[in-house]
Amino acid sequence: MESIRFPYYSGRSGDELTYRVNKGLLVVFDFFNNNVSQDNDYFELIKYFKELNFGTESYNVSCRENFITKCSELASCNKIQDYDCIVVLISSIGDESSINCNDRLIDLNEIIDLFNGKMSKISIQIPKIFFIQTCTGDECDNVNFNSKTTSNIDIVKTLPSDANVLVAYSTTSCKQNSWFIECLLAVFKEYSKKEDLLTMLTRVNREMYSMYMYDEDEKMISSQISQLTYKVFIN
């Protein structure tokens, strides 16, 4: 199969900011080992991406080494060049800067590097989107997640300026672990045909705030870090 030529623009005259995904790939990593693809919210999100002509792959990963191996194999295989957008969905214990791979921590930037490094066959020009849903571990079998806090500014400073990376993450207790995914799916279904990704993520924040603004125990909203050079449309 001939590789897709990048960047894939919408073709509208003078609109080089618009990037319309033609054939993307969704990769799901579950560190809870409970088959995230069978969770209703995650299952519906995977199903929706399939309807958008995305290929999908799901992995239950048990440790840091297993996760790095899977990512490296995927990013370096020839078939990855057939896709014009890579979406990575991660469900784990963690916080804004790291995720817990059951045995060891892995930094957010290290995850991005696996898909954007020298060994990766993914074009630097295609969008690499990371949706990360983590819980703090406070209600996960008494597992406590403690790590050095890293601010958004610190993360942005270390991202390469030409990465075309977007990271959207949300952290909560395990009691309502899929709020972010639930809102993401609802917004995408309604607005993906007419709005770009960053605009939809703003709607996700508004939706999360509106749904849970009166819940004193669970106040959650997502955060985004963007190094995109396009307005990305997934539909």
JSON list of C-alpha atoms in Angstrom, two decimals:
[
{"chain": "A", "resi": 1, "resn": "MET", "atom": "CA", "xyz": [0.00, 0.00, 0.00]},
{"chain": "A", "resi": 2, "resn": "GLU", "atom": "CA", "xyz": [1.31, 3.43, -0.92]},
{"chain": "A", "resi": 3, "resn": "SER", "atom": "CA", "xyz": [1.94, 5.59, 2.14]},
{"chain": "A", "resi": 4, "resn": "ILE", "atom": "CA", "xyz": [-0.28, 8.63, 2.63]},
{"chain": "A", "resi": 5, "resn": "ARG", "atom": "CA", "xyz": [1.44, 11.88, 1.69]},
{"chain": "A", "resi": 6, "resn": "PHE", "atom": "CA", "xyz": [1.56, 14.54, 4.39]},
{"chain": "A", "resi": 7, "resn": "PRO", "atom": "CA", "xyz": [0.28, 16.97, 5.31]},
{"chain": "A", "resi": 8, "resn": "TYR", "atom": "CA", "xyz": [-3.27, 15.99, 4.29]},
{"chain": "A", "resi": 9, "resn": "TYR", "atom": "CA", "xyz": [-5.10, 19.32, 4.00]},
{"chain": "A", "resi": 10, "resn": "SER", "atom": "CA", "xyz": [-8.78, 19.86, 3.34]},
{"chain": "A", "resi": 11, "resn": "GLY", "atom": "CA", "xyz": [-8.11, 21.20, -0.15]},
{"chain": "A", "resi": 12, "resn": "ARG", "atom": "CA", "xyz": [-9.92, 24.49, 0.46]},
{"chain": "A", "resi": 13, "resn": "SER", "atom": "CA", "xyz": [-8.06, 27.34, -1.21]},
{"chain": "A", "resi": 14, "resn": "GLY", "atom": "CA", "xyz": [-5.80, 29.29, 1.13]},
{"chain": "A", "resi": 15, "resn": "ASP", "atom": "CA", "xyz": [-6.68, 27.19, 4.19]},
{"chain": "A", "resi": 16, "resn": "GLU", "atom": "CA", "xyz": [-3.39, 25.56, 5.10]},
{"chain": "A", "resi": 17, "resn": "LEU", "atom": "CA", "xyz": [-4.33, 25.56, 8.79]},
{"chain": "A", "resi": 18, "resn": "THR", "atom": "CA", "xyz": [-6.98, 22.90, 8.26]},
{"chain": "A", "resi": 19, "resn": "TYR", "atom": "CA", "xyz": [-5.97, 19.25, 8.60]},
{"chain": "A", "resi": 20, "resn": "ARG", "atom": "CA", "xyz": [-8.68, 16.67, 7.96]},
{"chain": "A", "resi": 21, "resn": "VAL", "atom": "CA", "xyz": [-7.96, 13.14, 9.10]},
{"chain": "A", "resi": 22, "resn": "ASN", "atom": "CA", "xyz": [-8.51, 10.59, 6.35]},
{"chain": "A", "resi": 23, "resn": "LYS", "atom": "CA", "xyz": [-7.39, 7.36, 8.00]},
{"chain": "A", "resi": 24, "resn": "GLY", "atom": "CA", "xyz": [-6.34, 7.41, 11.65]},
{"chain": "A", "resi": 25, "resn": "LEU", "atom": "CA", "xyz": [-5.29, 4.88, 14.27]},
{"chain": "A", "resi": 26, "resn": "LEU", "atom": "CA", "xyz": [-6.61, 4.64, 17.84]},
{"chain": "A", "resi": 27, "resn": "VAL", "atom": "CA", "xyz": [-4.39, 2.75, 20.31]},
{"chain": "A", "resi": 28, "resn": "VAL", "atom": "CA", "xyz": [-5.78, 1.93, 23.77]},
{"chain": "A", "resi": 29, "resn": "PHE", "atom": "CA", "xyz": [-3.58, 0.98, 26.73]},
{"chain": "A", "resi": 30, "resn": "ASP", "atom": "CA", "xyz": [-5.17, -0.33, 29.93]},
{"chain": "A", "resi": 31, "resn": "PHE", "atom": "CA", "xyz": [-3.02, -0.61, 33.07]},
{"chain": "A", "resi": 32, "resn": "PHE", "atom": "CA", "xyz": [-5.89, -1.82, 35.24]},
{"chain": "A", "resi": 33, "resn": "ASN", "atom": "CA", "xyz": [-5.97, -5.18, 33.44]},
{"chain": "A", "resi": 34, "resn": "ASN", "atom": "CA", "xyz": [-9.75, -5.22, 33.41]},
{"chain": "A", "resi": 35, "resn": "ASN", "atom": "CA", "xyz": [-10.16, -5.12, 29.62]},
{"chain": "A", "resi": 36, "resn": "VAL", "atom": "CA", "xyz": [-10.89, -1.44, 29.13]},
{"chain": "A", "resi": 37, "resn": "SER", "atom": "CA", "xyz": [-12.50, -2.18, 25.76]},
{"chain": "A", "resi": 38, "resn": "GLN", "atom": "CA", "xyz": [-15.37, -3.87, 27.63]},
{"chain": "A", "resi": 39, "resn": "ASP", "atom": "CA", "xyz": [-16.02, -0.81, 29.81]},
{"chain": "A", "resi": 40, "resn": "ASN", "atom": "CA", "xyz": [-19.12, 0.84, 28.37]},
{"chain": "A", "resi": 41, "resn": "ASP", "atom": "CA", "xyz": [-17.66, 4.33, 27.93]},
{"chain": "A", "resi": 42, "resn": "TYR", "atom": "CA", "xyz": [-14.40, 3.08, 26.47]},
{"chain": "A", "resi": 43, "resn": "PHE", "atom": "CA", "xyz": [-16.18, 0.52, 24.30]},
{"chain": "A", "resi": 44, "resn": "GLU", "atom": "CA", "xyz": [-18.45, 3.21, 22.85]},
{"chain": "A", "resi": 45, "resn": "LEU", "atom": "CA", "xyz": [-15.48, 5.51, 22.20]},
{"chain": "A", "resi": 46, "resn": "ILE", "atom": "CA", "xyz": [-13.60, 2.75, 20.37]},
{"chain": "A", "resi": 47, "resn": "LYS", "atom": "CA", "xyz": [-16.75, 1.95, 18.38]},
{"chain": "A", "resi": 48, "resn": "TYR", "atom": "CA", "xyz": [-17.15, 5.60, 17.45]},
{"chain": "A", "resi": 49, "resn": "PHE", "atom": "CA", "xyz": [-13.57, 5.92, 16.22]},
{"chain": "A", "resi": 50, "resn": "LYS", "atom": "CA", "xyz": [-14.10, 2.85, 14.04]},
{"chain": "A", "resi": 51, "resn": "GLU", "atom": "CA", "xyz": [-17.04, 4.68, 12.47]},
{"chain": "A", "resi": 52, "resn": "LEU", "atom": "CA", "xyz": [-14.62, 7.54, 11.70]},
{"chain": "A", "resi": 53, "resn": "ASN", "atom": "CA", "xyz": [-12.45, 5.15, 9.65]},
{"chain": "A", "resi": 54, "resn": "PHE", "atom": "CA", "xyz": [-9.87, 4.74, 12.42]},
{"chain": "A", "resi": 55, "resn": "GLY", "atom": "CA", "xyz": [-8.07, 1.48, 12.88]},
{"chain": "A", "resi": 56, "resn": "THR", "atom": "CA", "xyz": [-8.11, 0.38, 16.53]},
{"chain": "A", "resi": 57, "resn": "GLU", "atom": "CA", "xyz": [-5.76, -1.64, 18.70]},
{"chain": "A", "resi": 58, "resn": "SER", "atom": "CA", "xyz": [-6.18, -2.41, 22.43]},
{"chain": "A", "resi": 59, "resn": "TYR", "atom": "CA", "xyz": [-3.58, -3.67, 24.89]},
{"chain": "A", "resi": 60, "resn": "ASN", "atom": "CA", "xyz": [-3.71, -4.78, 28.50]},
{"chain": "A", "resi": 61, "resn": "VAL", "atom": "CA", "xyz": [-0.26, -3.89, 29.83]},
{"chain": "A", "resi": 62, "resn": "SER", "atom": "CA", "xyz": [1.15, -5.15, 33.11]},
{"chain": "A", "resi": 63, "resn": "CYS", "atom": "CA", "xyz": [4.41, -3.26, 33.57]},
{"chain": "A", "resi": 64, "resn": "ARG", "atom": "CA", "xyz": [6.56, -0.39, 32.33]},
{"chain": "A", "resi": 65, "resn": "GLU", "atom": "CA", "xyz": [8.76, -2.61, 30.16]},
{"chain": "A", "resi": 66, "resn": "ASN", "atom": "CA", "xyz": [5.73, -4.20, 28.51]},
{"chain": "A", "resi": 67, "resn": "PHE", "atom": "CA", "xyz": [4.25, -0.78, 27.75]},
{"chain": "A", "resi": 68, "resn": "ILE", "atom": "CA", "xyz": [7.50, 0.59, 26.26]},
{"chain": "A", "resi": 69, "resn": "THR", "atom": "CA", "xyz": [7.93, -2.54, 24.13]},
{"chain": "A", "resi": 70, "resn": "LYS", "atom": "CA", "xyz": [4.39, -2.32, 22.74]},
{"chain": "A", "resi": 71, "resn": "CYS", "atom": "CA", "xyz": [4.75, 1.39, 21.95]},
{"chain": "A", "resi": 72, "resn": "SER", "atom": "CA", "xyz": [8.16, 0.96, 20.34]},
{"chain": "A", "resi": 73, "resn": "GLU", "atom": "CA", "xyz": [7.00, -1.95, 18.19]},
{"chain": "A", "resi": 74, "resn": "LEU", "atom": "CA", "xyz": [3.94, -0.06, 17.05]},
{"chain": "A", "resi": 75, "resn": "ALA", "atom": "CA", "xyz": [5.75, 3.22, 16.29]},
{"chain": "A", "resi": 76, "resn": "SER", "atom": "CA", "xyz": [8.52, 1.50, 14.35]},
{"chain": "A", "resi": 77, "resn": "CYS", "atom": "CA", "xyz": [6.42, -0.87, 12.23]},
{"chain": "A", "resi": 78, "resn": "ASN", "atom": "CA", "xyz": [5.87, -0.13, 8.55]},
{"chain": "A", "resi": 79, "resn": "LYS", "atom": "CA", "xyz": [2.07, -0.14, 8.73]},
{"chain": "A", "resi": 80, "resn": "ILE", "atom": "CA", "xyz": [2.07, 2.93, 10.99]},
{"chain": "A", "resi": 81, "resn": "GLN", "atom": "CA", "xyz": [2.97, 4.97, 7.90]},
{"chain": "A", "resi": 82, "resn": "ASP", "atom": "CA", "xyz": [-0.46, 4.19, 6.42]},
{"chain": "A", "resi": 83, "resn": "TYR", "atom": "CA", "xyz": [-2.18, 6.44, 9.00]},
{"chain": "A", "resi": 84, "resn": "ASP", "atom": "CA", "xyz": [-2.44, 10.22, 8.99]},
{"chain": "A", "resi": 85, "resn": "CYS", "atom": "CA", "xyz": [-3.33, 10.64, 12.68]},
{"chain": "A", "resi": 86, "resn": "ILE", "atom": "CA", "xyz": [-2.36, 8.67, 15.78]},
{"chain": "A", "resi": 87, "resn": "VAL", "atom": "CA", "xyz": [-4.61, 8.76, 18.85]},
{"chain": "A", "resi": 88, "resn": "VAL", "atom": "CA", "xyz": [-3.35, 7.12, 22.05]},
{"chain": "A", "resi": 89, "resn": "LEU", "atom": "CA", "xyz": [-5.77, 6.49, 24.92]},
{"chain": "A", "resi": 90, "resn": "ILE", "atom": "CA", "xyz": [-4.28, 5.54, 28.29]},
{"chain": "A", "resi": 91, "resn": "SER", "atom": "CA", "xyz": [-6.16, 4.43, 31.42]},
{"chain": "A", "resi": 92, "resn": "SER", "atom": "CA", "xyz": [-4.04, 4.13, 34.55]},
{"chain": "A", "resi": 93, "resn": "ILE", "atom": "CA", "xyz": [-3.24, 5.33, 38.06]},
{"chain": "A", "resi": 94, "resn": "GLY", "atom": "CA", "xyz": [-1.26, 8.55, 37.84]},
{"chain": "A", "resi": 95, "resn": "ASP", "atom": "CA", "xyz": [-1.26, 12.34, 37.82]},
{"chain": "A", "resi": 96, "resn": "GLU", "atom": "CA", "xyz": [-0.65, 15.21, 35.38]},
{"chain": "A", "resi": 97, "resn": "SER", "atom": "CA", "xyz": [2.97, 14.32, 34.67]},
{"chain": "A", "resi": 98, "resn": "SER", "atom": "CA", "xyz": [3.35, 10.55, 35.05]},
{"chain": "A", "resi": 99, "resn": "ILE", "atom": "CA", "xyz": [1.44, 7.28, 34.95]},
{"chain": "A", "resi": 100, "resn": "ASN", "atom": "CA", "xyz": [1.96, 4.28, 37.18]},
{"chain": "A", "resi": 101, "resn": "CYS", "atom": "CA", "xyz": [2.86, 1.16, 35.17]},
{"chain": "A", "resi": 102, "resn": "ASN", "atom": "CA", "xyz": [2.10, -1.08, 38.18]},
{"chain": "A", "resi": 103, "resn": "ASP", "atom": "CA", "xyz": [5.81, -1.65, 38.85]},
{"chain": "A", "resi": 104, "resn": "ARG", "atom": "CA", "xyz": [7.37, 1.73, 37.98]},
{"chain": "A", "resi": 105, "resn": "LEU", "atom": "CA", "xyz": [6.43, 5.24, 36.90]},
{"chain": "A", "resi": 106, "resn": "ILE", "atom": "CA", "xyz": [6.74, 6.53, 33.36]},
{"chain": "A", "resi": 107, "resn": "ASP", "atom": "CA", "xyz": [6.95, 10.22, 32.56]},
{"chain": "A", "resi": 108, "resn": "LEU", "atom": "CA", "xyz": [4.53, 11.83, 30.13]},
{"chain": "A", "resi": 109, "resn": "ASN", "atom": "CA", "xyz": [7.35, 13.09, 27.94]},
{"chain": "A", "resi": 110, "resn": "GLU", "atom": "CA", "xyz": [8.84, 9.60, 27.70]},
{"chain": "A", "resi": 111, "resn": "ILE", "atom": "CA", "xyz": [5.50, 8.32, 26.40]},
{"chain": "A", "resi": 112, "resn": "ILE", "atom": "CA", "xyz": [5.41, 11.03, 23.76]},
{"chain": "A", "resi": 113, "resn": "ASP", "atom": "CA", "xyz": [9.01, 10.32, 22.74]},
{"chain": "A", "resi": 114, "resn": "LEU", "atom": "CA", "xyz": [8.10, 6.70, 22.02]},
{"chain": "A", "resi": 115, "resn": "PHE", "atom": "CA", "xyz": [5.81, 7.93, 19.23]},
{"chain": "A", "resi": 116, "resn": "ASN", "atom": "CA", "xyz": [7.89, 10.92, 18.19]},
{"chain": "A", "resi": 117, "resn": "GLY", "atom": "CA", "xyz": [11.48, 9.82, 18.60]},
{"chain": "A", "resi": 118, "resn": "LYS", "atom": "CA", "xyz": [14.21, 8.90, 16.14]},
{"chain": "A", "resi": 119, "resn": "MET", "atom": "CA", "xyz": [13.15, 5.23, 16.01]},
{"chain": "A", "resi": 120, "resn": "SER", "atom": "CA", "xyz": [9.54, 6.08, 15.19]},
{"chain": "A", "resi": 121, "resn": "LYS", "atom": "CA", "xyz": [8.29, 5.82, 11.61]},
{"chain": "A", "resi": 122, "resn": "ILE", "atom": "CA", "xyz": [5.48, 8.27, 12.32]},
{"chain": "A", "resi": 123, "resn": "SER", "atom": "CA", "xyz": [5.88, 11.46, 10.31]},
{"chain": "A", "resi": 124, "resn": "ILE", "atom": "CA", "xyz": [6.68, 14.51, 12.40]},
{"chain": "A", "resi": 125, "resn": "GLN", "atom": "CA", "xyz": [3.91, 16.32, 10.51]},
{"chain": "A", "resi": 126, "resn": "ILE", "atom": "CA", "xyz": [0.96, 14.13, 11.48]},
{"chain": "A", "resi": 127, "resn": "PRO", "atom": "CA", "xyz": [-0.99, 14.87, 14.66]},
{"chain": "A", "resi": 128, "resn": "LYS", "atom": "CA", "xyz": [-0.24, 12.64, 17.62]},
{"chain": "A", "resi": 129, "resn": "ILE", "atom": "CA", "xyz": [-3.10, 12.92, 20.10]},
{"chain": "A", "resi": 130, "resn": "PHE", "atom": "CA", "xyz": [-2.89, 11.57, 23.65]},
{"chain": "A", "resi": 131, "resn": "PHE", "atom": "CA", "xyz": [-6.00, 11.16, 25.82]},
{"chain": "A", "resi": 132, "resn": "ILE", "atom": "CA", "xyz": [-4.94, 10.19, 29.33]},
{"chain": "A", "resi": 133, "resn": "GLN", "atom": "CA", "xyz": [-7.48, 9.26, 32.00]},
{"chain": "A", "resi": 134, "resn": "THR", "atom": "CA", "xyz": [-5.84, 8.63, 35.36]},
{"chain": "A", "resi": 135, "resn": "CYS", "atom": "CA", "xyz": [-6.96, 8.17, 38.93]},
{"chain": "A", "resi": 136, "resn": "THR", "atom": "CA", "xyz": [-4.89, 9.14, 41.94]},
{"chain": "A", "resi": 137, "resn": "GLY", "atom": "CA", "xyz": [-5.12, 5.68, 43.45]},
{"chain": "A", "resi": 138, "resn": "ASP", "atom": "CA", "xyz": [-6.81, 6.90, 46.64]},
{"chain": "A", "resi": 139, "resn": "GLU", "atom": "CA", "xyz": [-9.70, 4.47, 46.10]},
{"chain": "A", "resi": 140, "resn": "CYS", "atom": "CA", "xyz": [-7.93, 1.80, 44.03]},
{"chain": "A", "resi": 141, "resn": "ASP", "atom": "CA", "xyz": [-7.30, -1.13, 46.36]},
{"chain": "A", "resi": 142, "resn": "ASN", "atom": "CA", "xyz": [-5.63, 1.26, 48.83]},
{"chain": "A", "resi": 143, "resn": "VAL", "atom": "CA", "xyz": [-2.86, 2.04, 46.35]},
{"chain": "A", "resi": 144, "resn": "ASN", "atom": "CA", "xyz": [-1.51, 5.54, 46.88]},
{"chain": "A", "resi": 145, "resn": "PHE", "atom": "CA", "xyz": [0.11, 7.40, 44.02]},
{"chain": "A", "resi": 146, "resn": "ASN", "atom": "CA", "xyz": [2.81, 9.80, 45.17]},
{"chain": "A", "resi": 147, "resn": "SER", "atom": "CA", "xyz": [5.08, 11.61, 42.77]},
{"chain": "A", "resi": 148, "resn": "LYS", "atom": "CA", "xyz": [6.79, 14.93, 42.23]},
{"chain": "A", "resi": 149, "resn": "THR", "atom": "CA", "xyz": [4.25, 17.44, 40.96]},
{"chain": "A", "resi": 150, "resn": "THR", "atom": "CA", "xyz": [5.02, 18.83, 37.51]},
{"chain": "A", "resi": 151, "resn": "SER", "atom": "CA", "xyz": [3.18, 21.89, 36.24]},
{"chain": "A", "resi": 152, "resn": "ASN", "atom": "CA", "xyz": [1.78, 22.37, 32.75]},
{"chain": "A", "resi": 153, "resn": "ILE", "atom": "CA", "xyz": [4.49, 24.95, 32.11]},
{"chain": "A", "resi": 154, "resn": "ASP", "atom": "CA", "xyz": [7.25, 22.44, 32.93]},
{"chain": "A", "resi": 155, "resn": "ILE", "atom": "CA", "xyz": [5.76, 19.88, 30.55]},
{"chain": "A", "resi": 156, "resn": "VAL", "atom": "CA", "xyz": [5.34, 22.39, 27.72]},
{"chain": "A", "resi": 157, "resn": "LYS", "atom": "CA", "xyz": [8.95, 23.54, 28.04]},
{"chain": "A", "resi": 158, "resn": "THR", "atom": "CA", "xyz": [10.20, 20.02, 27.41]},
{"chain": "A", "resi": 159, "resn": "LEU", "atom": "CA", "xyz": [7.98, 19.21, 24.43]},
{"chain": "A", "resi": 160, "resn": "PRO", "atom": "CA", "xyz": [9.65, 19.63, 21.04]},
{"chain": "A", "resi": 161, "resn": "SER", "atom": "CA", "xyz": [8.20, 22.66, 19.25]},
{"chain": "A", "resi": 162, "resn": "ASP", "atom": "CA", "xyz": [7.65, 20.77, 15.99]},
{"chain": "A", "resi": 163, "resn": "ALA", "atom": "CA", "xyz": [6.07, 17.66, 17.47]},
{"chain": "A", "resi": 164, "resn": "ASN", "atom": "CA", "xyz": [2.44, 18.21, 16.37]},
{"chain": "A", "resi": 165, "resn": "VAL", "atom": "CA", "xyz": [1.44, 16.71, 19.69]},
{"chain": "A", "resi": 166, "resn": "LEU", "atom": "CA", "xyz": [-1.70, 17.30, 21.72]},
{"chain": "A", "resi": 167, "resn": "VAL", "atom": "CA", "xyz": [-2.10, 15.90, 25.22]},
{"chain": "A", "resi": 168, "resn": "ALA", "atom": "CA", "xyz": [-5.49, 15.99, 26.98]},
{"chain": "A", "resi": 169, "resn": "TYR", "atom": "CA", "xyz": [-5.58, 14.48, 30.44]},
{"chain": "A", "resi": 170, "resn": "SER", "atom": "CA", "xyz": [-7.87, 14.26, 33.42]},
{"chain": "A", "resi": 171, "resn": "THR", "atom": "CA", "xyz": [-7.14, 13.00, 36.92]},
{"chain": "A", "resi": 172, "resn": "THR", "atom": "CA", "xyz": [-9.66, 11.97, 39.56]},
{"chain": "A", "resi": 173, "resn": "SER", "atom": "CA", "xyz": [-10.30, 9.28, 42.14]},
{"chain": "A", "resi": 174, "resn": "CYS", "atom": "CA", "xyz": [-11.37, 5.88, 40.84]},
{"chain": "A", "resi": 175, "resn": "LYS", "atom": "CA", "xyz": [-14.95, 6.47, 41.96]},
{"chain": "A", "resi": 176, "resn": "GLN", "atom": "CA", "xyz": [-15.81, 8.19, 38.70]},
{"chain": "A", "resi": 177, "resn": "ASN", "atom": "CA", "xyz": [-12.84, 7.18, 36.57]},
{"chain": "A", "resi": 178, "resn": "SER", "atom": "CA", "xyz": [-14.45, 7.58, 33.12]},
{"chain": "A", "resi": 179, "resn": "TRP", "atom": "CA", "xyz": [-16.08, 11.01, 33.41]},
{"chain": "A", "resi": 180, "resn": "PHE", "atom": "CA", "xyz": [-13.55, 12.43, 30.94]},
{"chain": "A", "resi": 181, "resn": "ILE", "atom": "CA", "xyz": [-14.16, 9.64, 28.41]},
{"chain": "A", "resi": 182, "resn": "GLU", "atom": "CA", "xyz": [-17.92, 9.98, 28.80]},
{"chain": "A", "resi": 183, "resn": "CYS", "atom": "CA", "xyz": [-17.84, 13.70, 28.01]},
{"chain": "A", "resi": 184, "resn": "LEU", "atom": "CA", "xyz": [-15.28, 13.23, 25.24]},
{"chain": "A", "resi": 185, "resn": "LEU", "atom": "CA", "xyz": [-17.55, 10.76, 23.48]},
{"chain": "A", "resi": 186, "resn": "ALA", "atom": "CA", "xyz": [-20.67, 12.92, 23.85]},
{"chain": "A", "resi": 187, "resn": "VAL", "atom": "CA", "xyz": [-18.97, 16.01, 22.44]},
{"chain": "A", "resi": 188, "resn": "PHE", "atom": "CA", "xyz": [-17.28, 14.16, 19.57]},
{"chain": "A", "resi": 189, "resn": "LYS", "atom": "CA", "xyz": [-20.55, 12.58, 18.47]},
{"chain": "A", "resi": 190, "resn": "GLU", "atom": "CA", "xyz": [-22.30, 15.93, 18.32]},
{"chain": "A", "resi": 191, "resn": "TYR", "atom": "CA", "xyz": [-19.60, 18.25, 17.01]},
{"chain": "A", "resi": 192, "resn": "SER", "atom": "CA", "xyz": [-16.86, 16.33, 15.17]},
{"chain": "A", "resi": 193, "resn": "LYS", "atom": "CA", "xyz": [-18.38, 17.04, 11.74]},
{"chain": "A", "resi": 194, "resn": "LYS", "atom": "CA", "xyz": [-18.13, 20.80, 12.18]},
{"chain": "A", "resi": 195, "resn": "GLU", "atom": "CA", "xyz": [-15.52, 21.64, 14.82]},
{"chain": "A", "resi": 196, "resn": "ASP", "atom": "CA", "xyz": [-11.79, 21.11, 15.20]},
{"chain": "A", "resi": 197, "resn": "LEU", "atom": "CA", "xyz": [-10.25, 19.07, 17.99]},
{"chain": "A", "resi": 198, "resn": "LEU", "atom": "CA", "xyz": [-9.20, 21.92, 20.30]},
{"chain": "A", "resi": 199, "resn": "THR", "atom": "CA", "xyz": [-12.63, 23.55, 20.08]},
{"chain": "A", "resi": 200, "resn": "MET", "atom": "CA", "xyz": [-14.26, 20.25, 20.98]},
{"chain": "A", "resi": 201, "resn": "LEU", "atom": "CA", "xyz": [-11.92, 19.79, 23.95]},
{"chain": "A", "resi": 202, "resn": "THR", "atom": "CA", "xyz": [-13.05, 23.19, 25.23]},
{"chain": "A", "resi": 203, "resn": "ARG", "atom": "CA", "xyz": [-16.61, 21.87, 25.03]},
{"chain": "A", "resi": 204, "resn": "VAL", "atom": "CA", "xyz": [-15.50, 18.77, 26.94]},
{"chain": "A", "resi": 205, "resn": "ASN", "atom": "CA", "xyz": [-14.27, 20.99, 29.77]},
{"chain": "A", "resi": 206, "resn": "ARG", "atom": "CA", "xyz": [-17.52, 22.93, 29.78]},
{"chain": "A", "resi": 207, "resn": "GLU", "atom": "CA", "xyz": [-19.52, 19.70, 29.79]},
{"chain": "A", "resi": 208, "resn": "MET", "atom": "CA", "xyz": [-17.52, 18.27, 32.69]},
{"chain": "A", "resi": 209, "resn": "TYR", "atom": "CA", "xyz": [-17.89, 21.48, 34.65]},
{"chain": "A", "resi": 210, "resn": "SER", "atom": "CA", "xyz": [-21.64, 21.65, 34.00]},
{"chain": "A", "resi": 211, "resn": "MET", "atom": "CA", "xyz": [-22.25, 18.00, 34.91]},
{"chain": "A", "resi": 212, "resn": "TYR", "atom": "CA", "xyz": [-20.31, 17.99, 38.17]},
{"chain": "A", "resi": 213, "resn": "MET", "atom": "CA", "xyz": [-20.16, 21.61, 39.33]},
{"chain": "A", "resi": 214, "resn": "TYR", "atom": "CA", "xyz": [-22.32, 20.79, 42.37]},
{"chain": "A", "resi": 215, "resn": "ASP", "atom": "CA", "xyz": [-20.41, 17.64, 43.37]},
{"chain": "A", "resi": 216, "resn": "GLU", "atom": "CA", "xyz": [-18.24, 18.72, 46.29]},
{"chain": "A", "resi": 217, "resn": "ASP", "atom": "CA", "xyz": [-16.46, 15.37, 46.46]},
{"chain": "A", "resi": 218, "resn": "GLU", "atom": "CA", "xyz": [-15.52, 15.18, 42.80]},
{"chain": "A", "resi": 219, "resn": "LYS", "atom": "CA", "xyz": [-14.45, 18.34, 41.01]},
{"chain": "A", "resi": 220, "resn": "MET", "atom": "CA", "xyz": [-12.82, 17.33, 37.75]},
{"chain": "A", "resi": 221, "resn": "ILE", "atom": "CA", "xyz": [-11.92, 19.06, 34.51]},
{"chain": "A", "resi": 222, "resn": "SER", "atom": "CA", "xyz": [-9.51, 18.11, 31.76]},
{"chain": "A", "resi": 223, "resn": "SER", "atom": "CA", "xyz": [-6.35, 19.96, 30.77]},
{"chain": "A", "resi": 224, "resn": "GLN", "atom": "CA", "xyz": [-4.78, 20.27, 27.33]},
{"chain": "A", "resi": 225, "resn": "ILE", "atom": "CA", "xyz": [-1.24, 20.84, 26.18]},
{"chain": "A", "resi": 226, "resn": "SER", "atom": "CA", "xyz": [-1.04, 21.55, 22.45]},
{"chain": "A", "resi": 227, "resn": "GLN", "atom": "CA", "xyz": [1.88, 21.78, 20.05]},
{"chain": "A", "resi": 228, "resn": "LEU", "atom": "CA", "xyz": [-0.36, 21.33, 17.00]},
{"chain": "A", "resi": 229, "resn": "THR", "atom": "CA", "xyz": [0.35, 23.40, 13.91]},
{"chain": "A", "resi": 230, "resn": "TYR", "atom": "CA", "xyz": [-3.05, 22.70, 12.34]},
{"chain": "A", "resi": 231, "resn": "LYS", "atom": "CA", "xyz": [-6.72, 22.87, 13.17]},
{"chain": "A", "resi": 232, "resn": "VAL", "atom": "CA", "xyz": [-7.35, 19.14, 13.27]},
{"chain": "A", "resi": 233, "resn": "PHE", "atom": "CA", "xyz": [-10.73, 17.74, 12.17]},
{"chain": "A", "resi": 234, "resn": "ILE", "atom": "CA", "xyz": [-11.24, 14.04, 12.87]},
{"chain": "A", "resi": 235, "resn": "ASN", "atom": "CA", "xyz": [-14.40, 13.70, 10.77]}
]
